Amino acid sequence: MNDFVAGTAGGCAAKLLDYPLDTVKVLLQTQSVGSAKQSTAPRGGRTPVVYRGAWHCLVHTVETRGWRGLYTGITSPLLGSMAENALLFYAYGNFKKALGEVSGGPELSLMHLSLAGAGAGATVPLVLTPVELVKCRLQVQSSASSAAGFRRYKGPVDVIKKTLREEGFAKGLYRGNTATLLREVPGNFMWYGTYEGICKLMAPEGGSKKDVGPSVHLLGGALAGVMYWTAFYPADTVKSMIQSRPDPSGKGFAGTFLQIYRNEGV
């Protein structure tokens, strides 16, 4: 229960802090969405870009939409992070038990903890995919690269209603679920493996994670975050493209992956 409460509170705080950077990330990933550029890029060439990089995207967004523009669509992930963390911590605890963890017994090996993290990551898309879809569509609709007429959502509820009405449940709200899975499973394998590994490494001889100080948890969490995003970042780029397209008949994961590679390179 303590881990659940701490994780939920931490997830909300982290979302408030890192959301502007998430907005920049999604805008950079999807700058060809909703424009003719995406389909007219020469084969083997590069899709023309609107943003020259992260800093240019950040400055342009603030200049054109104000600081509030960096927080477009935050309501959905802020509320969703509570459900996401609840499911993630609950699943992680249950997978650890399934892998042999016993109260008062020896700690699981690092590999078992990593596998428990991967299992938890496989369950999270049940909550995370619709939340990410709403977030991405609200972030992208006012970007510099969006085609005229693509600004059509009034807020999170409007995204959900129109998506269900026009695209359905499985092919609408859960568009990009495969990409989310391919991000979350290896990502959480690395996240929990790195975090638990740092705690084990820094624990005093004969001690455990409970015996390390806050600085070790901060270091473990920071490095775990780096490893989470490094594990399979391309899946996140593909997810953003799939979920942000105004055309619901777009390609799946493999097709979008190849399209990005051909038009924009690694």
Short mmCIF file of C-alpha atoms in Angstrom, two decimals:
data_model
loop_
_atom_site.label_atom_id
_atom_site.label_comp_id
_atom_site.label_asym_id
_atom_site.label_seq_id
_atom_site.Cartn_x
_atom_site.Cartn_y
_atom_site.Cartn_z
CA MET A 1 0.00 0.00 0.00
CA ASN A 2 2.85 2.40 0.83
CA ASP A 3 4.50 1.73 -2.54
CA PHE A 4 1.15 2.23 -4.29
CA VAL A 5 0.45 5.59 -2.58
CA ALA A 6 4.01 6.80 -3.10
CA GLY A 7 4.02 5.70 -6.73
CA THR A 8 0.69 7.38 -7.46
CA ALA A 9 1.73 10.66 -5.83
CA GLY A 10 5.14 10.51 -7.47
CA GLY A 11 3.61 9.80 -10.86
CA CYS A 12 1.37 12.88 -10.63
CA ALA A 13 4.24 15.12 -9.51
CA ALA A 14 6.51 13.79 -12.25
CA LYS A 15 3.81 14.37 -14.88
CA LEU A 16 3.54 18.03 -13.92
CA LEU A 17 7.31 18.45 -14.15
CA ASP A 18 8.06 16.55 -17.34
CA TYR A 19 4.91 17.22 -19.38
CA PRO A 20 6.32 20.23 -21.30
CA LEU A 21 9.20 18.02 -22.46
CA ASP A 22 6.71 15.29 -23.38
CA THR A 23 4.83 17.83 -25.50
CA VAL A 24 8.07 18.74 -27.29
CA LYS A 25 8.85 15.04 -27.80
CA VAL A 26 5.46 14.30 -29.38
CA LEU A 27 5.55 17.40 -31.60
CA LEU A 28 8.98 16.40 -32.91
CA GLN A 29 7.86 12.82 -33.50
CA THR A 30 4.70 13.80 -35.36
CA GLN A 31 5.62 16.98 -37.22
CA SER A 32 4.59 15.44 -40.55
CA VAL A 33 1.19 14.28 -39.22
CA GLY A 34 -1.80 15.93 -40.84
CA SER A 35 0.20 17.53 -43.63
CA ALA A 36 0.86 16.67 -47.22
CA LYS A 37 4.57 16.40 -46.46
CA GLN A 38 4.16 12.90 -45.11
CA SER A 39 2.98 11.44 -48.38
CA THR A 40 5.14 13.54 -50.75
CA ALA A 41 8.55 12.77 -49.27
CA PRO A 42 10.84 11.30 -51.95
CA ARG A 43 11.59 7.62 -51.61
CA GLY A 44 14.81 7.25 -49.62
CA GLY A 45 14.77 10.99 -48.94
CA ARG A 46 13.93 12.98 -45.84
CA THR A 47 10.54 14.34 -44.86
CA PRO A 48 10.70 18.16 -44.59
CA VAL A 49 10.56 19.28 -40.98
CA VAL A 50 8.95 22.20 -39.23
CA TYR A 51 11.01 22.10 -36.04
CA ARG A 52 14.80 22.16 -36.25
CA GLY A 53 15.18 20.51 -32.84
CA ALA A 54 13.91 20.35 -29.29
CA TRP A 55 14.87 23.92 -28.37
CA HIS A 56 13.33 25.38 -31.54
CA CYS A 57 10.13 23.41 -30.90
CA LEU A 58 9.99 24.61 -27.29
CA VAL A 59 10.56 28.28 -28.22
CA HIS A 60 8.14 28.16 -31.16
CA THR A 61 5.40 26.59 -29.03
CA VAL A 62 5.79 29.21 -26.29
CA GLU A 63 5.88 32.07 -28.81
CA THR A 64 2.80 30.91 -30.72
CA ARG A 65 0.70 29.32 -27.97
CA GLY A 66 2.14 30.62 -24.71
CA TRP A 67 3.39 28.53 -21.80
CA ARG A 68 -0.03 26.92 -21.54
CA GLY A 69 0.61 25.39 -24.95
CA LEU A 70 3.24 23.15 -23.39
CA TYR A 71 0.57 21.73 -21.08
CA THR A 72 -2.06 21.03 -23.74
CA GLY A 73 -3.86 17.79 -22.96
CA ILE A 74 -2.38 17.31 -19.48
CA THR A 75 -5.73 16.48 -17.83
CA SER A 76 -5.90 13.03 -19.40
CA PRO A 77 -2.39 11.80 -18.44
CA LEU A 78 -2.56 13.46 -15.03
CA LEU A 79 -5.67 11.49 -14.12
CA GLY A 80 -4.51 8.48 -16.09
CA SER A 81 -1.19 8.34 -14.24
CA MET A 82 -3.03 7.43 -11.06
CA ALA A 83 -4.74 4.45 -12.71
CA GLU A 84 -1.53 3.58 -14.56
CA ASN A 85 0.60 3.51 -11.41
CA ALA A 86 -2.07 1.66 -9.47
CA LEU A 87 -2.15 -1.10 -12.10
CA LEU A 88 1.64 -1.10 -12.57
CA PHE A 89 2.48 -1.51 -8.87
CA TYR A 90 -0.32 -4.02 -8.31
CA ALA A 91 0.80 -6.12 -11.29
CA TYR A 92 4.47 -5.88 -10.32
CA GLY A 93 3.72 -7.17 -6.82
CA ASN A 94 1.67 -10.05 -8.17
CA PHE A 95 4.26 -11.03 -10.77
CA LYS A 96 6.92 -11.08 -8.05
CA LYS A 97 4.76 -13.46 -6.03
CA ALA A 98 4.22 -15.62 -9.10
CA LEU A 99 7.99 -15.79 -9.57
CA GLY A 100 8.51 -17.05 -6.04
CA GLU A 101 8.67 -14.06 -3.72
CA VAL A 102 7.64 -14.98 -0.17
CA SER A 103 7.06 -12.52 2.64
CA GLY A 104 10.06 -12.66 4.96
CA GLY A 105 11.98 -14.85 2.53
CA PRO A 106 15.07 -14.08 0.42
CA GLU A 107 14.89 -11.38 -2.25
CA LEU A 108 14.31 -12.41 -5.84
CA SER A 109 17.21 -12.32 -8.26
CA LEU A 110 17.66 -9.26 -10.46
CA MET A 111 16.50 -11.23 -13.51
CA HIS A 112 13.29 -12.28 -11.75
CA LEU A 113 12.63 -8.67 -10.70
CA SER A 114 13.22 -7.50 -14.26
CA LEU A 115 10.82 -10.16 -15.58
CA ALA A 116 8.22 -9.06 -13.05
CA GLY A 117 8.65 -5.52 -14.39
CA ALA A 118 8.16 -6.74 -17.96
CA GLY A 119 4.99 -8.56 -16.88
CA ALA A 120 3.70 -5.40 -15.22
CA GLY A 121 4.53 -3.48 -18.39
CA ALA A 122 2.39 -5.89 -20.40
CA THR A 123 -0.68 -5.05 -18.31
CA VAL A 124 -0.31 -1.25 -18.27
CA PRO A 125 -1.49 -0.64 -21.89
CA LEU A 126 -5.00 -1.60 -20.74
CA VAL A 127 -5.09 1.83 -19.10
CA LEU A 128 -2.27 3.65 -20.84
CA THR A 129 -3.16 3.29 -24.54
CA PRO A 130 -6.40 5.36 -24.43
CA VAL A 131 -4.75 7.94 -22.14
CA GLU A 132 -1.80 8.30 -24.53
CA LEU A 133 -4.11 8.57 -27.55
CA VAL A 134 -6.07 11.42 -25.98
CA LYS A 135 -2.85 13.15 -24.92
CA CYS A 136 -1.19 12.86 -28.32
CA ARG A 137 -4.19 14.12 -30.27
CA LEU A 138 -4.57 17.18 -28.07
CA GLN A 139 -0.85 17.92 -28.22
CA VAL A 140 -0.62 17.58 -32.00
CA GLN A 141 -3.80 19.32 -33.13
CA SER A 142 -2.40 22.81 -32.52
CA SER A 143 1.15 22.15 -33.66
CA ALA A 144 2.83 24.15 -36.39
CA SER A 145 2.74 21.15 -38.73
CA SER A 146 -0.97 20.30 -38.47
CA ALA A 147 -3.07 20.76 -41.56
CA ALA A 148 -5.84 23.30 -41.54
CA GLY A 149 -8.99 21.78 -40.11
CA PHE A 150 -7.19 19.29 -37.88
CA ARG A 151 -7.86 21.38 -34.75
CA ARG A 152 -11.13 19.72 -33.93
CA TYR A 153 -11.07 18.60 -30.30
CA LYS A 154 -12.34 20.79 -27.46
CA GLY A 155 -10.77 18.69 -24.71
CA PRO A 156 -10.17 15.13 -23.43
CA VAL A 157 -13.86 14.20 -23.23
CA ASP A 158 -14.43 15.46 -26.77
CA VAL A 159 -11.51 13.33 -28.02
CA ILE A 160 -13.01 10.22 -26.41
CA LYS A 161 -16.52 10.88 -27.73
CA LYS A 162 -15.44 11.62 -31.31
CA THR A 163 -12.93 8.77 -31.41
CA LEU A 164 -15.53 6.25 -30.26
CA ARG A 165 -18.14 7.59 -32.67
CA GLU A 166 -15.86 7.80 -35.72
CA GLU A 167 -13.34 5.01 -35.17
CA GLY A 168 -14.82 2.66 -32.58
CA PHE A 169 -13.36 1.13 -29.44
CA ALA A 170 -10.64 -1.34 -30.49
CA LYS A 171 -9.58 0.55 -33.64
CA GLY A 172 -10.19 3.93 -32.06
CA LEU A 173 -9.36 4.34 -28.38
CA TYR A 174 -6.94 1.41 -28.52
CA ARG A 175 -5.14 2.46 -31.68
CA GLY A 176 -1.41 2.09 -31.12
CA ASN A 177 -1.82 -0.61 -28.48
CA THR A 178 0.81 -2.84 -30.10
CA ALA A 179 3.32 0.01 -30.12
CA THR A 180 2.49 0.79 -26.48
CA LEU A 181 3.13 -2.86 -25.57
CA LEU A 182 6.43 -2.84 -27.45
CA ARG A 183 7.45 0.23 -25.47
CA GLU A 184 6.19 -0.84 -22.06
CA VAL A 185 7.40 -4.46 -21.89
CA PRO A 186 11.11 -3.86 -22.61
CA GLY A 187 10.90 -0.43 -20.99
CA ASN A 188 9.67 -1.76 -17.65
CA PHE A 189 12.03 -4.74 -17.84
CA MET A 190 14.88 -2.22 -17.92
CA TRP A 191 13.23 0.22 -15.47
CA TYR A 192 12.70 -2.26 -12.67
CA GLY A 193 15.93 -4.10 -13.41
CA THR A 194 17.95 -0.89 -13.22
CA TYR A 195 16.19 0.49 -10.15
CA GLU A 196 16.32 -2.74 -8.19
CA GLY A 197 19.91 -3.32 -9.34
CA ILE A 198 21.06 0.09 -8.07
CA CYS A 199 19.34 -0.53 -4.73
CA LYS A 200 20.95 -3.96 -4.41
CA LEU A 201 24.36 -2.56 -5.36
CA MET A 202 24.17 0.30 -2.84
CA ALA A 203 22.63 -1.68 0.03
CA PRO A 204 24.95 -2.29 3.01
CA GLU A 205 26.36 -5.79 3.38
CA GLY A 206 23.64 -8.09 4.64
CA GLY A 207 21.03 -5.36 4.07
CA SER A 208 18.29 -4.79 1.50
CA LYS A 209 16.52 -2.02 -0.40
CA LYS A 210 14.87 -0.91 2.84
CA ASP A 211 18.28 0.01 4.26
CA VAL A 212 19.32 2.52 1.58
CA GLY A 213 18.72 6.27 1.82
CA PRO A 214 16.62 8.60 -0.37
CA SER A 215 19.63 9.56 -2.52
CA VAL A 216 20.02 5.94 -3.65
CA HIS A 217 16.33 5.73 -4.58
CA LEU A 218 16.66 9.00 -6.51
CA LEU A 219 19.74 7.76 -8.35
CA GLY A 220 18.10 4.42 -9.08
CA GLY A 221 14.93 6.08 -10.33
CA ALA A 222 16.85 8.53 -12.54
CA LEU A 223 18.98 5.83 -14.16
CA ALA A 224 15.94 3.57 -14.48
CA GLY A 225 14.14 6.32 -16.40
CA VAL A 226 17.05 6.63 -18.82
CA MET A 227 17.08 2.87 -19.40
CA TYR A 228 13.28 2.77 -19.83
CA TRP A 229 13.43 5.20 -22.74
CA THR A 230 16.59 3.67 -24.19
CA ALA A 231 15.16 0.13 -24.29
CA PHE A 232 13.03 0.62 -27.43
CA TYR A 233 12.40 4.32 -28.06
CA PRO A 234 11.39 3.75 -31.72
CA ALA A 235 8.20 2.07 -30.48
CA ASP A 236 7.19 5.37 -28.84
CA THR A 237 7.80 7.30 -32.06
CA VAL A 238 5.66 4.82 -33.98
CA LYS A 239 2.96 5.00 -31.30
CA SER A 240 2.78 8.79 -31.50
CA MET A 241 2.48 8.67 -35.29
CA ILE A 242 -0.24 5.99 -35.28
CA GLN A 243 -2.33 7.66 -32.58
CA SER A 244 -2.03 11.18 -33.99
CA ARG A 245 -2.97 10.53 -37.60
CA PRO A 246 -6.24 12.19 -38.60
CA ASP A 247 -6.76 9.30 -41.03
CA PRO A 248 -7.88 6.22 -39.03
CA SER A 249 -7.11 3.88 -41.96
CA GLY A 250 -3.37 4.32 -41.50
CA LYS A 251 -0.81 1.54 -41.40
CA GLY A 252 -0.09 -0.62 -38.35
CA PHE A 253 3.13 -0.83 -36.36
CA ALA A 254 5.33 -2.49 -39.00
CA GLY A 255 4.08 -0.28 -41.84
CA THR A 256 4.50 2.92 -39.84
CA PHE A 257 7.94 1.83 -38.62
CA LEU A 258 9.11 1.27 -42.20
CA GLN A 259 7.52 4.51 -43.40
CA ILE A 260 9.36 6.54 -40.78
CA TYR A 261 12.63 4.76 -41.57
CA ARG A 262 12.31 5.31 -45.33
CA ASN A 263 11.24 8.96 -45.09
CA GLU A 264 13.25 10.19 -42.10
CA GLY A 265 15.98 7.66 -41.38
CA VAL A 266 17.15 6.27 -38.06
#
